[in-house]
Amino acid sequence: LRGKTKISEATRRRVAEVAQSLGYRPNPRVAGLMAHIRRARGPSLGERIAFVWVHTAKAESRSDPFLRTVFDGARLRAEQLGYTLEEFWTDERGMKDRRLSDILKARAIGGVLFSPVMHEVTVRLDFEWQAFCCAVIGQAEWVPELHHSGHHHYHAMRVTLDELGRRGCRRPALVLDAQTNERGRRAWQAAFLVYHPQPRDAAGLILHGLPGSAAELQAWLARKRPDAVILHFNELVRRYQAWAPAAPGRVVCALRWSPDLADLPGIDQRFDLVAANAVDLVVSQLITNERGVPPVHRVTLFPGQWMDGPGAPASAPA
């Protein structure tokens, strides 16, 4: 009934047909009890879920702080539910998508959690989808589309503009990484245009990537006169700070805040919670035996949390 690959396909299909004719439905109370039993036995004996690093090198998955936050959040949630995560890499030498499917089936792993993609906008894998219960961390476009758990870019931008507004900023600018903006379905850009305190000027205050030199960046800032600059990830923030001298009253904030940016305000995307929810998406399918590409995919979005770094000026008088 749960589609275990150690059972022959003919037997599995015959049992499923009989169960359907009898009106069988999974009992959520029993499913909860079994999850409790798995937890009591300890995670080492729990059912496994594959954590597949998609087009990410093993070294990068080990060293990147963002990716470690993602994996640790998923691992903790899996253990809470009585499962263990087993890591796989699509970029390992000799690994093909179909071969990975065969390995997972041979190991009787029915749940698959896919990592965020770091270097592409659209993902296509030659995977045997019908054999697995799958979910994706992040909002990149997948072909075919699967269930997603991701960051709520649109809401996060609105929160950022609201917080900057409370501090008296009336002319914020946005520096976008083009590929990241596309992976987020242009939600940052859309919210910036809609909720900017000066909507008519908003489009002209978007910079699609930093220019090629410090002089060009400083010239752009002199022309646009922003009182706040919103950036994305660490490298972009640090390059901006190196190229643009601090200006009185100009706030710099990060859309992907992390502890090494604690001197700045910004949005902690809480990708540990995003990854934990993706585990829930996989487990719910395992319990109900919903395998393959979903007819209608679900997308769950988390808005993140505003972090009020010491770099922000005091709030403006009402």
PDB file of C-alpha atoms in Angstrom:
ATOM      1  CA  LEU A   1       0.000   0.000   0.000  1.00  0.00           C
ATOM      2  CA  ARG A   2       2.951   2.336   0.493  1.00  0.00           C
ATOM      3  CA  GLY A   3       4.536   1.413  -2.835  1.00  0.00           C
ATOM      4  CA  LYS A   4       7.657  -0.250  -1.479  1.00  0.00           C
ATOM      5  CA  THR A   5       9.903  -1.301  -4.344  1.00  0.00           C
ATOM      6  CA  LYS A   6      10.809  -4.655  -2.757  1.00  0.00           C
ATOM      7  CA  ILE A   7       7.238  -5.748  -3.583  1.00  0.00           C
ATOM      8  CA  SER A   8       6.732  -6.688  -7.225  1.00  0.00           C
ATOM      9  CA  GLU A   9       4.801  -4.206  -9.332  1.00  0.00           C
ATOM     10  CA  ALA A  10       2.149  -6.803 -10.241  1.00  0.00           C
ATOM     11  CA  THR A  11       1.484  -7.646  -6.577  1.00  0.00           C
ATOM     12  CA  ARG A  12       1.497  -3.997  -5.575  1.00  0.00           C
ATOM     13  CA  ARG A  13      -1.027  -3.138  -8.285  1.00  0.00           C
ATOM     14  CA  ARG A  14      -3.280  -6.086  -7.370  1.00  0.00           C
ATOM     15  CA  VAL A  15      -3.310  -5.156  -3.674  1.00  0.00           C
ATOM     16  CA  ALA A  16      -4.002  -1.506  -4.514  1.00  0.00           C
ATOM     17  CA  GLU A  17      -6.951  -2.465  -6.728  1.00  0.00           C
ATOM     18  CA  VAL A  18      -8.473  -4.632  -4.000  1.00  0.00           C
ATOM     19  CA  ALA A  19      -7.930  -1.902  -1.391  1.00  0.00           C
ATOM     20  CA  GLN A  20      -9.639   0.621  -3.642  1.00  0.00           C
ATOM     21  CA  SER A  21     -12.592  -1.700  -4.274  1.00  0.00           C
ATOM     22  CA  LEU A  22     -12.998  -2.133  -0.511  1.00  0.00           C
ATOM     23  CA  GLY A  23     -12.926   1.617   0.046  1.00  0.00           C
ATOM     24  CA  TYR A  24      -9.669   1.540   2.021  1.00  0.00           C
ATOM     25  CA  ARG A  25      -8.379   4.917   3.255  1.00  0.00           C
ATOM     26  CA  PRO A  26      -5.201   5.526   5.313  1.00  0.00           C
ATOM     27  CA  ASN A  27      -5.986   6.207   8.971  1.00  0.00           C
ATOM     28  CA  PRO A  28      -4.247   9.440  10.052  1.00  0.00           C
ATOM     29  CA  ARG A  29      -4.304   8.346  13.699  1.00  0.00           C
ATOM     30  CA  VAL A  30      -2.460   5.139  12.848  1.00  0.00           C
ATOM     31  CA  ALA A  31       0.003   7.091  10.698  1.00  0.00           C
ATOM     32  CA  GLY A  32       0.680   9.387  13.657  1.00  0.00           C
ATOM     33  CA  LEU A  33       1.140   6.375  15.937  1.00  0.00           C
ATOM     34  CA  MET A  34       3.676   4.810  13.550  1.00  0.00           C
ATOM     35  CA  ALA A  35       5.580   8.088  13.386  1.00  0.00           C
ATOM     36  CA  HIS A  36       5.663   8.083  17.207  1.00  0.00           C
ATOM     37  CA  ILE A  37       6.960   4.497  17.221  1.00  0.00           C
ATOM     38  CA  ARG A  38       9.721   5.420  14.757  1.00  0.00           C
ATOM     39  CA  ARG A  39      10.728   8.353  16.972  1.00  0.00           C
ATOM     40  CA  ALA A  40      10.829   6.096  20.035  1.00  0.00           C
ATOM     41  CA  ARG A  41      13.149   3.693  18.239  1.00  0.00           C
ATOM     42  CA  GLY A  42      15.573   6.475  17.419  1.00  0.00           C
ATOM     43  CA  PRO A  43      16.414   8.077  14.089  1.00  0.00           C
ATOM     44  CA  SER A  44      19.009   5.489  13.121  1.00  0.00           C
ATOM     45  CA  LEU A  45      16.279   2.873  12.642  1.00  0.00           C
ATOM     46  CA  GLY A  46      13.782   5.173  10.950  1.00  0.00           C
ATOM     47  CA  GLU A  47      12.659   5.054   7.350  1.00  0.00           C
ATOM     48  CA  ARG A  48      14.982   6.959   5.035  1.00  0.00           C
ATOM     49  CA  ILE A  49      14.258   9.996   2.888  1.00  0.00           C
ATOM     50  CA  ALA A  50      16.728  10.899   0.148  1.00  0.00           C
ATOM     51  CA  PHE A  51      18.116  14.433   0.280  1.00  0.00           C
ATOM     52  CA  VAL A  52      19.279  15.056  -3.292  1.00  0.00           C
ATOM     53  CA  TRP A  53      21.736  17.887  -3.885  1.00  0.00           C
ATOM     54  CA  VAL A  54      20.763  19.147  -7.342  1.00  0.00           C
ATOM     55  CA  HIS A  55      23.663  20.318  -9.518  1.00  0.00           C
ATOM     56  CA  THR A  56      25.629  21.223  -6.394  1.00  0.00           C
ATOM     57  CA  ALA A  57      29.123  19.921  -5.761  1.00  0.00           C
ATOM     58  CA  LYS A  58      29.716  17.996  -2.546  1.00  0.00           C
ATOM     59  CA  ALA A  59      32.325  20.538  -1.426  1.00  0.00           C
ATOM     60  CA  GLU A  60      29.870  23.415  -1.897  1.00  0.00           C
ATOM     61  CA  SER A  61      27.116  21.584  -0.024  1.00  0.00           C
ATOM     62  CA  ARG A  62      29.524  21.124   2.883  1.00  0.00           C
ATOM     63  CA  SER A  63      31.018  24.639   3.003  1.00  0.00           C
ATOM     64  CA  ASP A  64      28.213  27.038   2.071  1.00  0.00           C
ATOM     65  CA  PRO A  65      26.564  28.338   5.301  1.00  0.00           C
ATOM     66  CA  PHE A  66      23.203  28.814   3.575  1.00  0.00           C
ATOM     67  CA  LEU A  67      23.159  25.226   2.322  1.00  0.00           C
ATOM     68  CA  ARG A  68      24.156  23.906   5.744  1.00  0.00           C
ATOM     69  CA  THR A  69      21.229  25.821   7.280  1.00  0.00           C
ATOM     70  CA  VAL A  70      18.926  24.210   4.729  1.00  0.00           C
ATOM     71  CA  PHE A  71      20.171  20.682   5.345  1.00  0.00           C
ATOM     72  CA  ASP A  72      20.237  20.999   9.138  1.00  0.00           C
ATOM     73  CA  GLY A  73      16.631  22.251   9.141  1.00  0.00           C
ATOM     74  CA  ALA A  74      15.526  19.322   6.982  1.00  0.00           C
ATOM     75  CA  ARG A  75      17.487  16.769   9.017  1.00  0.00           C
ATOM     76  CA  LEU A  76      16.066  17.994  12.328  1.00  0.00           C
ATOM     77  CA  ARG A  77      12.483  17.849  11.067  1.00  0.00           C
ATOM     78  CA  ALA A  78      12.970  14.397   9.544  1.00  0.00           C
ATOM     79  CA  GLU A  79      14.292  13.077  12.856  1.00  0.00           C
ATOM     80  CA  GLN A  80      11.360  14.644  14.724  1.00  0.00           C
ATOM     81  CA  LEU A  81       9.026  12.648  12.478  1.00  0.00           C
ATOM     82  CA  GLY A  82      10.985   9.407  12.866  1.00  0.00           C
ATOM     83  CA  TYR A  83      12.879   9.483   9.539  1.00  0.00           C
ATOM     84  CA  THR A  84      16.521   9.826   8.579  1.00  0.00           C
ATOM     85  CA  LEU A  85      17.981  11.745   5.649  1.00  0.00           C
ATOM     86  CA  GLU A  86      20.474  10.118   3.297  1.00  0.00           C
ATOM     87  CA  GLU A  87      22.393  12.478   1.022  1.00  0.00           C
ATOM     88  CA  PHE A  88      22.936  12.034  -2.716  1.00  0.00           C
ATOM     89  CA  TRP A  89      24.531  14.306  -5.318  1.00  0.00           C
ATOM     90  CA  THR A  90      23.435  14.529  -8.962  1.00  0.00           C
ATOM     91  CA  ASP A  91      26.893  15.872  -9.867  1.00  0.00           C
ATOM     92  CA  GLU A  92      28.862  12.923  -8.530  1.00  0.00           C
ATOM     93  CA  ARG A  93      31.153  11.348 -11.108  1.00  0.00           C
ATOM     94  CA  GLY A  94      29.310   8.814 -13.225  1.00  0.00           C
ATOM     95  CA  MET A  95      25.936   9.695 -11.704  1.00  0.00           C
ATOM     96  CA  LYS A  96      23.048   9.973 -14.158  1.00  0.00           C
ATOM     97  CA  ASP A  97      19.509  10.920 -13.200  1.00  0.00           C
ATOM     98  CA  ARG A  98      18.122   7.484 -14.133  1.00  0.00           C
ATOM     99  CA  ARG A  99      20.936   5.746 -12.278  1.00  0.00           C
ATOM    100  CA  LEU A 100      20.089   7.761  -9.176  1.00  0.00           C
ATOM    101  CA  SER A 101      16.446   6.680  -9.537  1.00  0.00           C
ATOM    102  CA  ASP A 102      17.550   3.043  -9.721  1.00  0.00           C
ATOM    103  CA  ILE A 103      19.793   3.429  -6.642  1.00  0.00           C
ATOM    104  CA  LEU A 104      16.952   4.897  -4.593  1.00  0.00           C
ATOM    105  CA  LYS A 105      14.567   2.131  -5.648  1.00  0.00           C
ATOM    106  CA  ALA A 106      17.129  -0.551  -4.848  1.00  0.00           C
ATOM    107  CA  ARG A 107      17.520   0.922  -1.360  1.00  0.00           C
ATOM    108  CA  ALA A 108      13.729   1.063  -0.899  1.00  0.00           C
ATOM    109  CA  ILE A 109      13.768   4.843  -0.492  1.00  0.00           C
ATOM    110  CA  GLY A 110      10.403   6.220  -1.549  1.00  0.00           C
ATOM    111  CA  GLY A 111      10.649   9.854  -0.361  1.00  0.00           C
ATOM    112  CA  VAL A 112      12.896  12.356  -2.138  1.00  0.00           C
ATOM    113  CA  LEU A 113      13.688  15.901  -1.049  1.00  0.00           C
ATOM    114  CA  PHE A 114      15.470  18.105  -3.603  1.00  0.00           C
ATOM    115  CA  SER A 115      17.863  20.846  -2.498  1.00  0.00           C
ATOM    116  CA  PRO A 116      17.632  24.471  -3.594  1.00  0.00           C
ATOM    117  CA  VAL A 117      19.360  25.068  -6.919  1.00  0.00           C
ATOM    118  CA  MET A 118      22.158  27.616  -6.769  1.00  0.00           C
ATOM    119  CA  HIS A 119      23.176  28.097 -10.379  1.00  0.00           C
ATOM    120  CA  GLU A 120      20.114  27.858 -12.623  1.00  0.00           C
ATOM    121  CA  VAL A 121      16.568  29.146 -13.062  1.00  0.00           C
ATOM    122  CA  THR A 122      14.829  26.091 -14.564  1.00  0.00           C
ATOM    123  CA  VAL A 123      15.527  22.491 -13.479  1.00  0.00           C
ATOM    124  CA  ARG A 124      15.031  19.389 -15.628  1.00  0.00           C
ATOM    125  CA  LEU A 125      15.936  15.936 -14.352  1.00  0.00           C
ATOM    126  CA  ASP A 126      15.463  12.650 -16.202  1.00  0.00           C
ATOM    127  CA  PHE A 127      13.997  11.080 -13.073  1.00  0.00           C
ATOM    128  CA  GLU A 128      11.585   8.170 -12.631  1.00  0.00           C
ATOM    129  CA  TRP A 129       9.010  10.401 -10.965  1.00  0.00           C
ATOM    130  CA  GLN A 130       6.218   7.823 -10.667  1.00  0.00           C
ATOM    131  CA  ALA A 131       8.263   5.784  -8.171  1.00  0.00           C
ATOM    132  CA  PHE A 132       8.729   8.536  -5.578  1.00  0.00           C
ATOM    133  CA  CYS A 133       7.075  11.045  -3.253  1.00  0.00           C
ATOM    134  CA  CYS A 134       8.923  14.283  -3.959  1.00  0.00           C
ATOM    135  CA  ALA A 135       9.186  17.884  -2.787  1.00  0.00           C
ATOM    136  CA  VAL A 136      11.486  20.775  -3.681  1.00  0.00           C
ATOM    137  CA  ILE A 137      13.154  23.339  -1.432  1.00  0.00           C
ATOM    138  CA  GLY A 138      13.028  26.756  -3.096  1.00  0.00           C
ATOM    139  CA  GLN A 139      11.046  28.352  -5.887  1.00  0.00           C
ATOM    140  CA  ALA A 140      13.034  27.609  -9.029  1.00  0.00           C
ATOM    141  CA  GLU A 141      10.882  26.372 -11.903  1.00  0.00           C
ATOM    142  CA  TRP A 142      10.900  22.598 -12.280  1.00  0.00           C
ATOM    143  CA  VAL A 143       9.927  20.601 -15.353  1.00  0.00           C
ATOM    144  CA  PRO A 144       7.708  18.850 -14.407  1.00  0.00           C
ATOM    145  CA  GLU A 145       6.466  20.921 -11.461  1.00  0.00           C
ATOM    146  CA  LEU A 146       6.579  19.311  -8.005  1.00  0.00           C
ATOM    147  CA  HIS A 147       5.436  20.429  -4.573  1.00  0.00           C
ATOM    148  CA  HIS A 148       7.555  23.361  -3.315  1.00  0.00           C
ATOM    149  CA  SER A 149       8.435  24.947  -0.008  1.00  0.00           C
ATOM    150  CA  GLY A 150      10.056  28.321  -0.446  1.00  0.00           C
ATOM    151  CA  HIS A 151      10.746  31.839   0.765  1.00  0.00           C
ATOM    152  CA  HIS A 152       7.968  34.419   0.315  1.00  0.00           C
ATOM    153  CA  HIS A 153      10.030  36.961  -1.647  1.00  0.00           C
ATOM    154  CA  TYR A 154       7.093  39.276  -2.307  1.00  0.00           C
ATOM    155  CA  HIS A 155       6.055  39.521   1.338  1.00  0.00           C
ATOM    156  CA  ALA A 156       9.668  39.909   2.464  1.00  0.00           C
ATOM    157  CA  MET A 157      10.180  42.904   0.170  1.00  0.00           C
ATOM    158  CA  ARG A 158       7.016  44.521   1.486  1.00  0.00           C
ATOM    159  CA  VAL A 159       8.239  44.039   5.077  1.00  0.00           C
ATOM    160  CA  THR A 160      11.629  45.498   4.125  1.00  0.00           C
ATOM    161  CA  LEU A 161      10.069  48.626   2.601  1.00  0.00           C
ATOM    162  CA  ASP A 162       7.754  49.027   5.592  1.00  0.00           C
ATOM    163  CA  GLU A 163      10.674  48.790   8.040  1.00  0.00           C
ATOM    164  CA  LEU A 164      12.759  51.243   6.044  1.00  0.00           C
ATOM    165  CA  GLY A 165       9.764  53.582   5.892  1.00  0.00           C
ATOM    166  CA  ARG A 166       9.459  53.514   9.688  1.00  0.00           C
ATOM    167  CA  ARG A 167      13.047  54.717   9.816  1.00  0.00           C
ATOM    168  CA  GLY A 168      12.345  57.661   7.557  1.00  0.00           C
ATOM    169  CA  CYS A 169      13.630  56.208   4.267  1.00  0.00           C
ATOM    170  CA  ARG A 170      11.608  57.577   1.357  1.00  0.00           C
ATOM    171  CA  ARG A 171      13.869  56.767  -1.575  1.00  0.00           C
ATOM    172  CA  PRO A 172      15.185  53.194  -1.246  1.00  0.00           C
ATOM    173  CA  ALA A 173      17.053  51.586  -4.144  1.00  0.00           C
ATOM    174  CA  LEU A 174      17.266  47.883  -4.998  1.00  0.00           C
ATOM    175  CA  VAL A 175      20.281  45.992  -6.347  1.00  0.00           C
ATOM    176  CA  LEU A 176      19.097  42.689  -7.846  1.00  0.00           C
ATOM    177  CA  ASP A 177      21.046  39.631  -8.851  1.00  0.00           C
ATOM    178  CA  ALA A 178      19.334  38.780 -12.155  1.00  0.00           C
ATOM    179  CA  GLN A 179      19.431  34.986 -11.799  1.00  0.00           C
ATOM    180  CA  THR A 180      18.222  35.016  -8.193  1.00  0.00           C
ATOM    181  CA  ASN A 181      15.418  37.379  -9.155  1.00  0.00           C
ATOM    182  CA  GLU A 182      14.305  34.942 -11.863  1.00  0.00           C
ATOM    183  CA  ARG A 183      14.427  31.955  -9.481  1.00  0.00           C
ATOM    184  CA  GLY A 184      12.164  33.920  -7.139  1.00  0.00           C
ATOM    185  CA  ARG A 185       9.664  34.496  -9.988  1.00  0.00           C
ATOM    186  CA  ARG A 186      10.548  38.251  -9.975  1.00  0.00           C
ATOM    187  CA  ALA A 187       8.584  38.630  -6.737  1.00  0.00           C
ATOM    188  CA  TRP A 188      11.140  40.988  -5.148  1.00  0.00           C
ATOM    189  CA  GLN A 189      11.009  43.235  -8.188  1.00  0.00           C
ATOM    190  CA  ALA A 190       7.189  43.197  -8.301  1.00  0.00           C
ATOM    191  CA  ALA A 191       6.759  44.090  -4.618  1.00  0.00           C
ATOM    192  CA  PHE A 192       9.390  46.840  -4.873  1.00  0.00           C
ATOM    193  CA  LEU A 193       7.486  48.468  -7.730  1.00  0.00           C
ATOM    194  CA  VAL A 194       4.103  48.167  -5.990  1.00  0.00           C
ATOM    195  CA  TYR A 195       5.020  49.197  -2.418  1.00  0.00           C
ATOM    196  CA  HIS A 196       7.789  51.718  -3.041  1.00  0.00           C
ATOM    197  CA  PRO A 197       7.064  55.010  -1.213  1.00  0.00           C
ATOM    198  CA  GLN A 198       7.553  56.817  -4.541  1.00  0.00           C
ATOM    199  CA  PRO A 199       6.060  54.416  -7.104  1.00  0.00           C
ATOM    200  CA  ARG A 200       6.775  56.680 -10.097  1.00  0.00           C
ATOM    201  CA  ASP A 201      10.495  56.595  -9.353  1.00  0.00           C
ATOM    202  CA  ALA A 202      10.686  52.925  -8.342  1.00  0.00           C
ATOM    203  CA  ALA A 203      11.685  51.447 -11.724  1.00  0.00           C
ATOM    204  CA  GLY A 204      14.602  53.868 -12.008  1.00  0.00           C
ATOM    205  CA  LEU A 205      15.861  52.877  -8.567  1.00  0.00           C
ATOM    206  CA  ILE A 206      16.409  49.218  -9.518  1.00  0.00           C
ATOM    207  CA  LEU A 207      19.936  48.200 -10.460  1.00  0.00           C
ATOM    208  CA  HIS A 208      20.136  44.777 -12.128  1.00  0.00           C
ATOM    209  CA  GLY A 209      23.485  43.688 -10.753  1.00  0.00           C
ATOM    210  CA  LEU A 210      26.346  45.910  -9.677  1.00  0.00           C
ATOM    211  CA  PRO A 211      28.093  47.825 -12.477  1.00  0.00           C
ATOM    212  CA  GLY A 212      31.576  46.900 -13.572  1.00  0.00           C
ATOM    213  CA  SER A 213      33.519  49.294 -11.363  1.00  0.00           C
ATOM    214  CA  ALA A 214      33.349  51.291  -8.143  1.00  0.00           C
ATOM    215  CA  ALA A 215      33.338  54.550 -10.126  1.00  0.00           C
ATOM    216  CA  GLU A 216      30.236  53.485 -12.072  1.00  0.00           C
ATOM    217  CA  LEU A 217      28.429  52.481  -8.893  1.00  0.00           C
ATOM    218  CA  GLN A 218      29.279  55.747  -7.159  1.00  0.00           C
ATOM    219  CA  ALA A 219      28.119  57.731 -10.198  1.00  0.00           C
ATOM    220  CA  TRP A 220      24.789  55.863 -10.200  1.00  0.00           C
ATOM    221  CA  LEU A 221      24.297  56.555  -6.478  1.00  0.00           C
ATOM    222  CA  ALA A 222      25.093  60.235  -7.025  1.00  0.00           C
ATOM    223  CA  ARG A 223      22.450  60.456  -9.768  1.00  0.00           C
ATOM    224  CA  LYS A 224      19.717  58.502  -7.970  1.00  0.00           C
ATOM    225  CA  ARG A 225      20.340  59.770  -4.400  1.00  0.00           C
ATOM    226  CA  PRO A 226      18.848  56.769  -2.547  1.00  0.00           C
ATOM    227  CA  ASP A 227      18.518  56.956   1.227  1.00  0.00           C
ATOM    228  CA  ALA A 228      18.613  53.143   1.490  1.00  0.00           C
ATOM    229  CA  VAL A 229      20.094  50.347  -0.614  1.00  0.00           C
ATOM    230  CA  ILE A 230      18.572  46.863  -0.540  1.00  0.00           C
ATOM    231  CA  LEU A 231      20.857  44.004  -1.610  1.00  0.00           C
ATOM    232  CA  HIS A 232      20.637  40.229  -1.636  1.00  0.00           C
ATOM    233  CA  PHE A 233      23.386  37.794  -0.634  1.00  0.00           C
ATOM    234  CA  ASN A 234      26.641  38.250   1.297  1.00  0.00           C
ATOM    235  CA  GLU A 235      29.047  38.611  -1.630  1.00  0.00           C
ATOM    236  CA  LEU A 236      26.915  41.305  -3.243  1.00  0.00           C
ATOM    237  CA  VAL A 237      26.618  43.200   0.046  1.00  0.00           C
ATOM    238  CA  ARG A 238      30.334  43.108   0.748  1.00  0.00           C
ATOM    239  CA  ARG A 239      31.253  44.175  -2.790  1.00  0.00           C
ATOM    240  CA  TYR A 240      28.835  47.090  -2.545  1.00  0.00           C
ATOM    241  CA  GLN A 241      30.346  48.135   0.794  1.00  0.00           C
ATOM    242  CA  ALA A 242      33.844  47.974  -0.671  1.00  0.00           C
ATOM    243  CA  TRP A 243      32.882  50.097  -3.676  1.00  0.00           C
ATOM    244  CA  ALA A 244      30.488  52.626  -2.134  1.00  0.00           C
ATOM    245  CA  PRO A 245      31.676  54.648   0.843  1.00  0.00           C
ATOM    246  CA  ALA A 246      29.153  54.886   3.676  1.00  0.00           C
ATOM    247  CA  ALA A 247      26.925  57.936   3.328  1.00  0.00           C
ATOM    248  CA  PRO A 248      25.234  59.697   6.276  1.00  0.00           C
ATOM    249  CA  GLY A 249      21.642  58.570   6.598  1.00  0.00           C
ATOM    250  CA  ARG A 250      21.877  55.863   3.912  1.00  0.00           C
ATOM    251  CA  VAL A 251      20.839  52.433   5.185  1.00  0.00           C
ATOM    252  CA  VAL A 252      22.205  49.221   3.678  1.00  0.00           C
ATOM    253  CA  CYS A 253      20.115  46.092   4.272  1.00  0.00           C
ATOM    254  CA  ALA A 254      20.229  42.460   3.133  1.00  0.00           C
ATOM    255  CA  LEU A 255      17.378  40.375   1.712  1.00  0.00           C
ATOM    256  CA  ARG A 256      19.216  37.208   2.776  1.00  0.00           C
ATOM    257  CA  TRP A 257      20.424  38.202   6.193  1.00  0.00           C
ATOM    258  CA  SER A 258      22.822  35.855   7.980  1.00  0.00           C
ATOM    259  CA  PRO A 259      24.851  36.085  11.215  1.00  0.00           C
ATOM    260  CA  ASP A 260      27.934  37.313   9.351  1.00  0.00           C
ATOM    261  CA  LEU A 261      25.833  40.321   8.272  1.00  0.00           C
ATOM    262  CA  ALA A 262      24.777  41.091  11.847  1.00  0.00           C
ATOM    263  CA  ASP A 263      25.981  44.683  11.452  1.00  0.00           C
ATOM    264  CA  LEU A 264      23.135  45.254   8.963  1.00  0.00           C
ATOM    265  CA  PRO A 265      19.348  45.034   9.135  1.00  0.00           C
ATOM    266  CA  GLY A 266      17.568  42.649   6.788  1.00  0.00           C
ATOM    267  CA  ILE A 267      15.436  39.558   6.283  1.00  0.00           C
ATOM    268  CA  ASP A 268      16.419  36.232   7.813  1.00  0.00           C
ATOM    269  CA  GLN A 269      14.753  33.947   5.273  1.00  0.00           C
ATOM    270  CA  ARG A 270      14.557  31.120   7.857  1.00  0.00           C
ATOM    271  CA  PHE A 271      15.371  28.462   5.301  1.00  0.00           C
ATOM    272  CA  ASP A 272      15.635  26.002   8.175  1.00  0.00           C
ATOM    273  CA  LEU A 273      11.833  26.277   8.475  1.00  0.00           C
ATOM    274  CA  VAL A 274      11.418  26.234   4.695  1.00  0.00           C
ATOM    275  CA  ALA A 275      13.372  22.968   4.518  1.00  0.00           C
ATOM    276  CA  ALA A 276      11.463  21.507   7.481  1.00  0.00           C
ATOM    277  CA  ASN A 277       8.170  22.180   5.723  1.00  0.00           C
ATOM    278  CA  ALA A 278       9.492  20.484   2.570  1.00  0.00           C
ATOM    279  CA  VAL A 279      10.094  17.380   4.702  1.00  0.00           C
ATOM    280  CA  ASP A 280       6.443  17.591   5.821  1.00  0.00           C
ATOM    281  CA  LEU A 281       5.394  17.668   2.154  1.00  0.00           C
ATOM    282  CA  VAL A 282       7.330  14.454   1.473  1.00  0.00           C
ATOM    283  CA  VAL A 283       6.094  12.667   4.611  1.00  0.00           C
ATOM    284  CA  SER A 284       2.441  13.524   3.932  1.00  0.00           C
ATOM    285  CA  GLN A 285       2.771  11.920   0.490  1.00  0.00           C
ATOM    286  CA  LEU A 286       4.468   8.844   1.950  1.00  0.00           C
ATOM    287  CA  ILE A 287       1.587   8.383   4.396  1.00  0.00           C
ATOM    288  CA  THR A 288      -1.047   8.651   1.659  1.00  0.00           C
ATOM    289  CA  ASN A 289       1.091   6.937  -1.013  1.00  0.00           C
ATOM    290  CA  GLU A 290       0.838   9.878  -3.430  1.00  0.00           C
ATOM    291  CA  ARG A 291       3.653   9.136  -5.846  1.00  0.00           C
ATOM    292  CA  GLY A 292       4.700  10.733  -9.070  1.00  0.00           C
ATOM    293  CA  VAL A 293       4.127  14.188 -10.515  1.00  0.00           C
ATOM    294  CA  PRO A 294       1.173  15.812  -8.721  1.00  0.00           C
ATOM    295  CA  PRO A 295      -1.767  16.871 -10.910  1.00  0.00           C
ATOM    296  CA  VAL A 296      -1.783  20.176  -9.020  1.00  0.00           C
ATOM    297  CA  HIS A 297       1.413  21.074  -7.202  1.00  0.00           C
ATOM    298  CA  ARG A 298       1.360  22.820  -3.820  1.00  0.00           C
ATOM    299  CA  VAL A 299       3.561  25.806  -2.973  1.00  0.00           C
ATOM    300  CA  THR A 300       4.072  26.809   0.677  1.00  0.00           C
ATOM    301  CA  LEU A 301       5.829  30.133   1.264  1.00  0.00           C
ATOM    302  CA  PHE A 302       7.471  31.503   4.422  1.00  0.00           C
ATOM    303  CA  PRO A 303       7.945  35.281   4.787  1.00  0.00           C
ATOM    304  CA  GLY A 304      11.102  35.207   6.880  1.00  0.00           C
ATOM    305  CA  GLN A 305      11.893  37.426   9.862  1.00  0.00           C
ATOM    306  CA  TRP A 306      13.076  41.037   9.961  1.00  0.00           C
ATOM    307  CA  MET A 307      16.391  41.441  11.784  1.00  0.00           C
ATOM    308  CA  ASP A 308      16.920  44.987  13.103  1.00  0.00           C
ATOM    309  CA  GLY A 309      20.663  45.321  12.826  1.00  0.00           C
ATOM    310  CA  PRO A 310      22.574  48.135  14.548  1.00  0.00           C
ATOM    311  CA  GLY A 311      23.236  49.718  11.155  1.00  0.00           C
ATOM    312  CA  ALA A 312      19.674  51.064  10.952  1.00  0.00           C
ATOM    313  CA  PRO A 313      19.077  54.648  12.115  1.00  0.00           C
ATOM    314  CA  ALA A 314      16.508  55.464  14.756  1.00  0.00           C
ATOM    315  CA  SER A 315      12.888  55.520  13.637  1.00  0.00           C
ATOM    316  CA  ALA A 316      11.704  58.845  12.263  1.00  0.00           C
ATOM    317  CA  PRO A 317       9.163  60.827  14.285  1.00  0.00           C
ATOM    318  CA  ALA A 318       5.558  60.048  13.407  1.00  0.00           C
TER     319      ALA A 318
END
